[in-house]
XYZ file of N, CA and C in Angstrom:
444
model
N -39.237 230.960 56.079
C -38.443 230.546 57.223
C -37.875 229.146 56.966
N -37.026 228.812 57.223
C -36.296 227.848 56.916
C -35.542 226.618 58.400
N -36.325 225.735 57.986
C -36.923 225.223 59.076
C -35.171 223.485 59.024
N -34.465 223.972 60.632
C -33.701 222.977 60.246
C -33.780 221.563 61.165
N -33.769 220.840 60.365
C -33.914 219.192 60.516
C -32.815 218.642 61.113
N -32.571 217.858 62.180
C -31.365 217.083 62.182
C -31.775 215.263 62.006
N -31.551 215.114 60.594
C -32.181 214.050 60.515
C -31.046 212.622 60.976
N -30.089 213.031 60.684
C -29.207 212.026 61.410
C -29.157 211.685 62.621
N -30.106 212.614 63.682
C -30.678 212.146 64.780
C -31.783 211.485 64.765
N -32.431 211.665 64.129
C -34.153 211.317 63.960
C -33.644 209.397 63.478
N -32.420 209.224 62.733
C -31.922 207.906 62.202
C -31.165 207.204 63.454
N -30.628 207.847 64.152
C -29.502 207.632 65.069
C -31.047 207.081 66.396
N -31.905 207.850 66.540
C -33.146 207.394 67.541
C -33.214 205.927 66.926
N -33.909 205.932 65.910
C -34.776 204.724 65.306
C -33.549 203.397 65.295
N -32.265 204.089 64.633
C -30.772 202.705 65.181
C -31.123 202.106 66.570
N -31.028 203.148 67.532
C -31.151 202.880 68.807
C -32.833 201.947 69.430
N -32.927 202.321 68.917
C -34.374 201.787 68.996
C -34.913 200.480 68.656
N -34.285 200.536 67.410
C -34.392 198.844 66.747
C -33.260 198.004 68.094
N -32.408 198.633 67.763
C -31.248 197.441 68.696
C -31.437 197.200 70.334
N -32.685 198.258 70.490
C -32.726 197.832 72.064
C -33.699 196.845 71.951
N -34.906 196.663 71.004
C -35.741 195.893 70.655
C -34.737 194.479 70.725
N -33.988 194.095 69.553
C -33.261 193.014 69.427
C -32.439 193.184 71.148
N -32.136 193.300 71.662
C -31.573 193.134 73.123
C -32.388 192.359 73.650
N -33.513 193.357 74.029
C -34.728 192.095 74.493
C -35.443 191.263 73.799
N -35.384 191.244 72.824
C -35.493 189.675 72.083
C -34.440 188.575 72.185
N -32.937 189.491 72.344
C -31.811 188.452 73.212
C -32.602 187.915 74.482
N -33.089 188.494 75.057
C -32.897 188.455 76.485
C -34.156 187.453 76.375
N -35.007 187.686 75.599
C -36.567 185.956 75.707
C -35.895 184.910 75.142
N -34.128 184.903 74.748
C -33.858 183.400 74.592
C -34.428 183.354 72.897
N -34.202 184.546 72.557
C -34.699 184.060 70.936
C -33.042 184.152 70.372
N -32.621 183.567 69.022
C -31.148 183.822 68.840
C -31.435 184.290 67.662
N -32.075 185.086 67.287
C -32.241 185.615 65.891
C -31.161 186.557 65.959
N -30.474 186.573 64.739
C -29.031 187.393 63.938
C -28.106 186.919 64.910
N -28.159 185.515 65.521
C -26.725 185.013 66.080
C -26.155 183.736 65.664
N -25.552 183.316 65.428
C -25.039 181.987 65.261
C -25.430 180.963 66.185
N -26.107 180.063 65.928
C -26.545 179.511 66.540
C -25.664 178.348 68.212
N -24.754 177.824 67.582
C -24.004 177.376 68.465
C -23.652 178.456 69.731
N -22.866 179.090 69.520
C -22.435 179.989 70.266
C -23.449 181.418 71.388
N -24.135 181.028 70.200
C -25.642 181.752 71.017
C -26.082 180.852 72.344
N -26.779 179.601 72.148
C -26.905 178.608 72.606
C -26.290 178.744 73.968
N -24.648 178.420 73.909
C -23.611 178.180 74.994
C -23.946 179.599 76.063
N -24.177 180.835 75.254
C -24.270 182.224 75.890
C -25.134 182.256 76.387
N -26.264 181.781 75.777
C -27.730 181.618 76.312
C -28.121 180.845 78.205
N -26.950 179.765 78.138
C -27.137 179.297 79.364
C -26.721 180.052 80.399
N -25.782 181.346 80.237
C -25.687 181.589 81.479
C -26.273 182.882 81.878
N -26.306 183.306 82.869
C -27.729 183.922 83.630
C -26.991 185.156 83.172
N -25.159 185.679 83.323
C -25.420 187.094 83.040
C -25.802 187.795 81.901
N -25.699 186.629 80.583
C -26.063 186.838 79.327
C -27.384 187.365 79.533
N -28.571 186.872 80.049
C -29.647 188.015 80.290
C -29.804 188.628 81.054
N -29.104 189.030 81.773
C -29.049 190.390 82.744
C -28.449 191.655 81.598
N -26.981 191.183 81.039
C -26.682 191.725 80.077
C -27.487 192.272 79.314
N -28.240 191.157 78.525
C -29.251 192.095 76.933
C -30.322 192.870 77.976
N -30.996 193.110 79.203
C -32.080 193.953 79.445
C -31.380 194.999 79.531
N -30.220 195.063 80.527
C -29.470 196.485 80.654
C -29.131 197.230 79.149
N -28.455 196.056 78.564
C -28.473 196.982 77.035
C -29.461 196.824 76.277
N -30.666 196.520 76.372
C -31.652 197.002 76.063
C -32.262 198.366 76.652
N -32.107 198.413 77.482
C -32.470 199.897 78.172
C -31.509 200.831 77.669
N -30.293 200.580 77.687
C -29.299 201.748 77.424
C -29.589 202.220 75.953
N -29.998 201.051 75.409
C -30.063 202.099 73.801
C -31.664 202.109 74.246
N -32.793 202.494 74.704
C -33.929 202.784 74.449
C -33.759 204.513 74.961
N -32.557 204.660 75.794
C -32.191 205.635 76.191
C -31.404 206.674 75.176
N -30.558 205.688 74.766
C -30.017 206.483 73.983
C -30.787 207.138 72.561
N -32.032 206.093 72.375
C -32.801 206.714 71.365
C -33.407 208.079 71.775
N -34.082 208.242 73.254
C -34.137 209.513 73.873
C -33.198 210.500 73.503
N -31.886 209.978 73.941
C -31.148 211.274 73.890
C -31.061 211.543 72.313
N -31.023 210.845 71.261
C -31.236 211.038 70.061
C -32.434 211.640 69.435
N -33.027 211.577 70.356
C -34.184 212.407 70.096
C -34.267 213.677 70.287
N -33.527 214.018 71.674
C -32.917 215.171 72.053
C -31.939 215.967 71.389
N -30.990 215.578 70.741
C -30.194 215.883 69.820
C -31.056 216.385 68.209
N -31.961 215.936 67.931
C -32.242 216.009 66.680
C -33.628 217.388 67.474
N -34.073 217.882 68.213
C -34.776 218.817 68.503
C -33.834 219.959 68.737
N -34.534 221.117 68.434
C -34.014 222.551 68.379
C -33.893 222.926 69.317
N -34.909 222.589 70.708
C -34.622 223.362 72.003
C -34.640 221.979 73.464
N -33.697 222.507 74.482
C -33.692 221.611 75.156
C -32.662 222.312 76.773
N -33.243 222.491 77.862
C -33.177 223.096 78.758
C -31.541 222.091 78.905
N -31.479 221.077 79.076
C -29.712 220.136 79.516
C -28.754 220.187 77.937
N -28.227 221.245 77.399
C -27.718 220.834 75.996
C -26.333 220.280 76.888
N -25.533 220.942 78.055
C -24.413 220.287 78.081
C -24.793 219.065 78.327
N -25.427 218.066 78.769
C -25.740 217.406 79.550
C -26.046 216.028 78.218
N -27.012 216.755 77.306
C -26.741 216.413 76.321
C -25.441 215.635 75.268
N -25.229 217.069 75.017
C -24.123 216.250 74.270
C -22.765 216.049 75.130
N -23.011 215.839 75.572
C -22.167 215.186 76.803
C -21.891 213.929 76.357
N -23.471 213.401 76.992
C -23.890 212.202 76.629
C -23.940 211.440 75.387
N -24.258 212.337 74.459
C -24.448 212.080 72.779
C -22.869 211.958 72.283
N -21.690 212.609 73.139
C -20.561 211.995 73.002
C -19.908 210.793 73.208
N -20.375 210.415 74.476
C -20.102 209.308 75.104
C -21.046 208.400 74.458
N -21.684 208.489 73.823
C -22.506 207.309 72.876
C -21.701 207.400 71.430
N -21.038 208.306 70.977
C -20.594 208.276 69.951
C -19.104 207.188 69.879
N -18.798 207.727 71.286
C -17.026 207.179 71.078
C -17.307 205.843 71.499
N -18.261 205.684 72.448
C -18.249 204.196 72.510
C -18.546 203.032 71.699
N -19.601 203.496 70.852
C -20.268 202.683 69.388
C -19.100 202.944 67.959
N -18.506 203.749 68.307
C -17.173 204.157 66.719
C -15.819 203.142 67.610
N -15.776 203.306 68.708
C -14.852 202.442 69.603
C -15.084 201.111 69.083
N -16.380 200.372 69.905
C -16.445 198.978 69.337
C -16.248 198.551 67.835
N -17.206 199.608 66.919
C -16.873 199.187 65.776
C -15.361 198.903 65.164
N -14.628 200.206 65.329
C -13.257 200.195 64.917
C -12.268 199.026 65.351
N -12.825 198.456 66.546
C -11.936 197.910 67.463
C -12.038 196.193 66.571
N -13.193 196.415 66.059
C -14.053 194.658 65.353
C -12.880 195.018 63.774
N -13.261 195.739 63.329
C -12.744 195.985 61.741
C -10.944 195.936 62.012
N -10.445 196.432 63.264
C -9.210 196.161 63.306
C -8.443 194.955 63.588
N -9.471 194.560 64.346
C -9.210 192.785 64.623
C -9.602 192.046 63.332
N -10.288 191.931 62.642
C -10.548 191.793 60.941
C -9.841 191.836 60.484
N -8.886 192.413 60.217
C -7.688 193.303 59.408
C -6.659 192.476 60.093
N -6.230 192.698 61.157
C -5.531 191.849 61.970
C -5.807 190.418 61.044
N -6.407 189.327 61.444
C -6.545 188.349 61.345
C -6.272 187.777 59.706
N -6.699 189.032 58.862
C -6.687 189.262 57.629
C -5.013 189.063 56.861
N -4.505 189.914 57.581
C -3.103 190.166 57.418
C -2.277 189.107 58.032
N -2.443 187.967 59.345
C -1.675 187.338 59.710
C -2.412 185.801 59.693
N -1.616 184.913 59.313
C -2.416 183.602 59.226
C -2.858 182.938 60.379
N -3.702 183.469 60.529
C -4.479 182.736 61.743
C -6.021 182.339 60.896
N -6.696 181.134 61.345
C -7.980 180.433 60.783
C -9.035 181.267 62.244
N -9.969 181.171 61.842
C -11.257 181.287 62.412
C -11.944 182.478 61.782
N -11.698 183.473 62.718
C -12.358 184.881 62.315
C -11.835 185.541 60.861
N -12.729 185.279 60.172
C -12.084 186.141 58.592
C -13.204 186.437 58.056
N -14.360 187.248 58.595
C -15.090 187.778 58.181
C -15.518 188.734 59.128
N -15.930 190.106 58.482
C -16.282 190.867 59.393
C -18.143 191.214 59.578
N -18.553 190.657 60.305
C -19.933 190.834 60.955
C -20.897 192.052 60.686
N -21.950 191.544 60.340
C -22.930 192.601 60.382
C -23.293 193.849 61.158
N -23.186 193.104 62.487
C -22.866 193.522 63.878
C -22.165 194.820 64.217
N -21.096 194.145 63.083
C -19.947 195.456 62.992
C -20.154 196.333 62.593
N -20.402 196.194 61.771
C -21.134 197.215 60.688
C -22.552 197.918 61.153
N -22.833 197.566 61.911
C -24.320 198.001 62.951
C -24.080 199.252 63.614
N -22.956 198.473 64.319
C -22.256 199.618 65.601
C -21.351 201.100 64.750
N -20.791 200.317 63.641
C -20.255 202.019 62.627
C -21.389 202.304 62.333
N -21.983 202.100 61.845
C -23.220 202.772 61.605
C -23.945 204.089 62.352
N -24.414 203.301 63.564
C -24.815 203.912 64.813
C -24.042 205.130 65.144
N -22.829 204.749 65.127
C -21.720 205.618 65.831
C -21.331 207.062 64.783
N -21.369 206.409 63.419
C -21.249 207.690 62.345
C -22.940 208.717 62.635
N -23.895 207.752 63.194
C -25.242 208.841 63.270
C -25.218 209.343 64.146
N -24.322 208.873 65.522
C -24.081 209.905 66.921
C -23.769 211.140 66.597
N -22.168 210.696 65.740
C -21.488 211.560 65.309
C -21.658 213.132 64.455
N -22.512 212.047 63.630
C -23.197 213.511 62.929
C -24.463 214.221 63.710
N -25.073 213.721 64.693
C -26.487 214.507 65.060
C -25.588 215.131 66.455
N -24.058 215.009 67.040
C -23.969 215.728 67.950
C -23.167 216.902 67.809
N -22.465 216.584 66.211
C -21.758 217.722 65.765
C -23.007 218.884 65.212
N -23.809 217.956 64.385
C -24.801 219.153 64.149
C -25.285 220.050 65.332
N -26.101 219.378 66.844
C -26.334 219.563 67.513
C -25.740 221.127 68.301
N -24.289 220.745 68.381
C -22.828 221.785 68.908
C -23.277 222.688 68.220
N -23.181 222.337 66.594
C -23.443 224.332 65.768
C -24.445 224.456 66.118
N -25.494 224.422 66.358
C -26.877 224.773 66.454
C -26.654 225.640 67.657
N -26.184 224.713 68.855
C -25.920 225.872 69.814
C -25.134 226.573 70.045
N -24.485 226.528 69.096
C -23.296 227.950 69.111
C -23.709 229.154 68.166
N -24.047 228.495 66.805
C -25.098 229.635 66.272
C -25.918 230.802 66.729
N -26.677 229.934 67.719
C -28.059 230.421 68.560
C -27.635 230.977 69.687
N -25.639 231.125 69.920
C -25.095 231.671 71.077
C -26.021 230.756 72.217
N -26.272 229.626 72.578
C -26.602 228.977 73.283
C -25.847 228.817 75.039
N -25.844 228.952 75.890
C -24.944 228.587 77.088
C -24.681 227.472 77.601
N -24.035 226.482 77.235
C -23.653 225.494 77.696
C -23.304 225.283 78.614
């Protein structure tokens, strides 16, 4: 029997997971993986930590639903990848949106921003593992004639 894995969910959880961690480590006022100045200035104001708990929760969630995605059976699949969509376009959104402003800045002489962020590269990341654990997800239940 041949037993199938969706491991790009099982990666897409643990993404989510780490980064809700670092949220609330934003949120105790630590500035680890930020620039320090600018962290600092962000740091003083109150919605900056209201901000990192909420998105700390949202990806501890979204590691759920990534969890959900990478399992074979699950009573909400529309509901699901619903959701596992709307996590996809929004994390391939930000990313694309950083690498185009990059490019931008790249191409026209303007000083400051001329490097593109880790950050950035965090969020493609994330967003290519949505991507793949909700497309896998779809065949699985269409295979299995599933009812969405």
């Amino acid at each position: 029997m041949k037993v199938n894995k969706n491991y790009a969910a099982y990666l897409a959880a643990l993404w989510s997971f780490l980064f809700g961690v670092v949220h609330f480590i934003w949120a105790a006022d630590f500035y680890w993986g930020l620039p320090k100045e600018p962290a600092k200035q962000a740091f003083e104001k109150d919605w900056f930590y209201i901000y990192n708990l909420v998105a700390g929760m949202l990806f501890l969630f979204a590691a759920g639903l990534a969890m959900l995605l990478g399992s074979n059976t699950t009573k909400w699949k529309r509901s699901v990848i619903v959701c596992g969509w709307c996590c996809t376009m929004v994390l391939i959104f930000r990313g694309t949106a950083a690498v185009i402003l990059w490019l931008y800045f790249i191409i026209t002489p303007h000083s400051g921003y001329s490097s593109i962020s880790i950050w950035d590269i965090w969020f493609l990341t994330g967003g290519l593992l949505f991507l793949l654990s909700v497309l896998r997800f779809q065949r699985l239940c269409s295979t299995r004639n599933y009812k969405l």
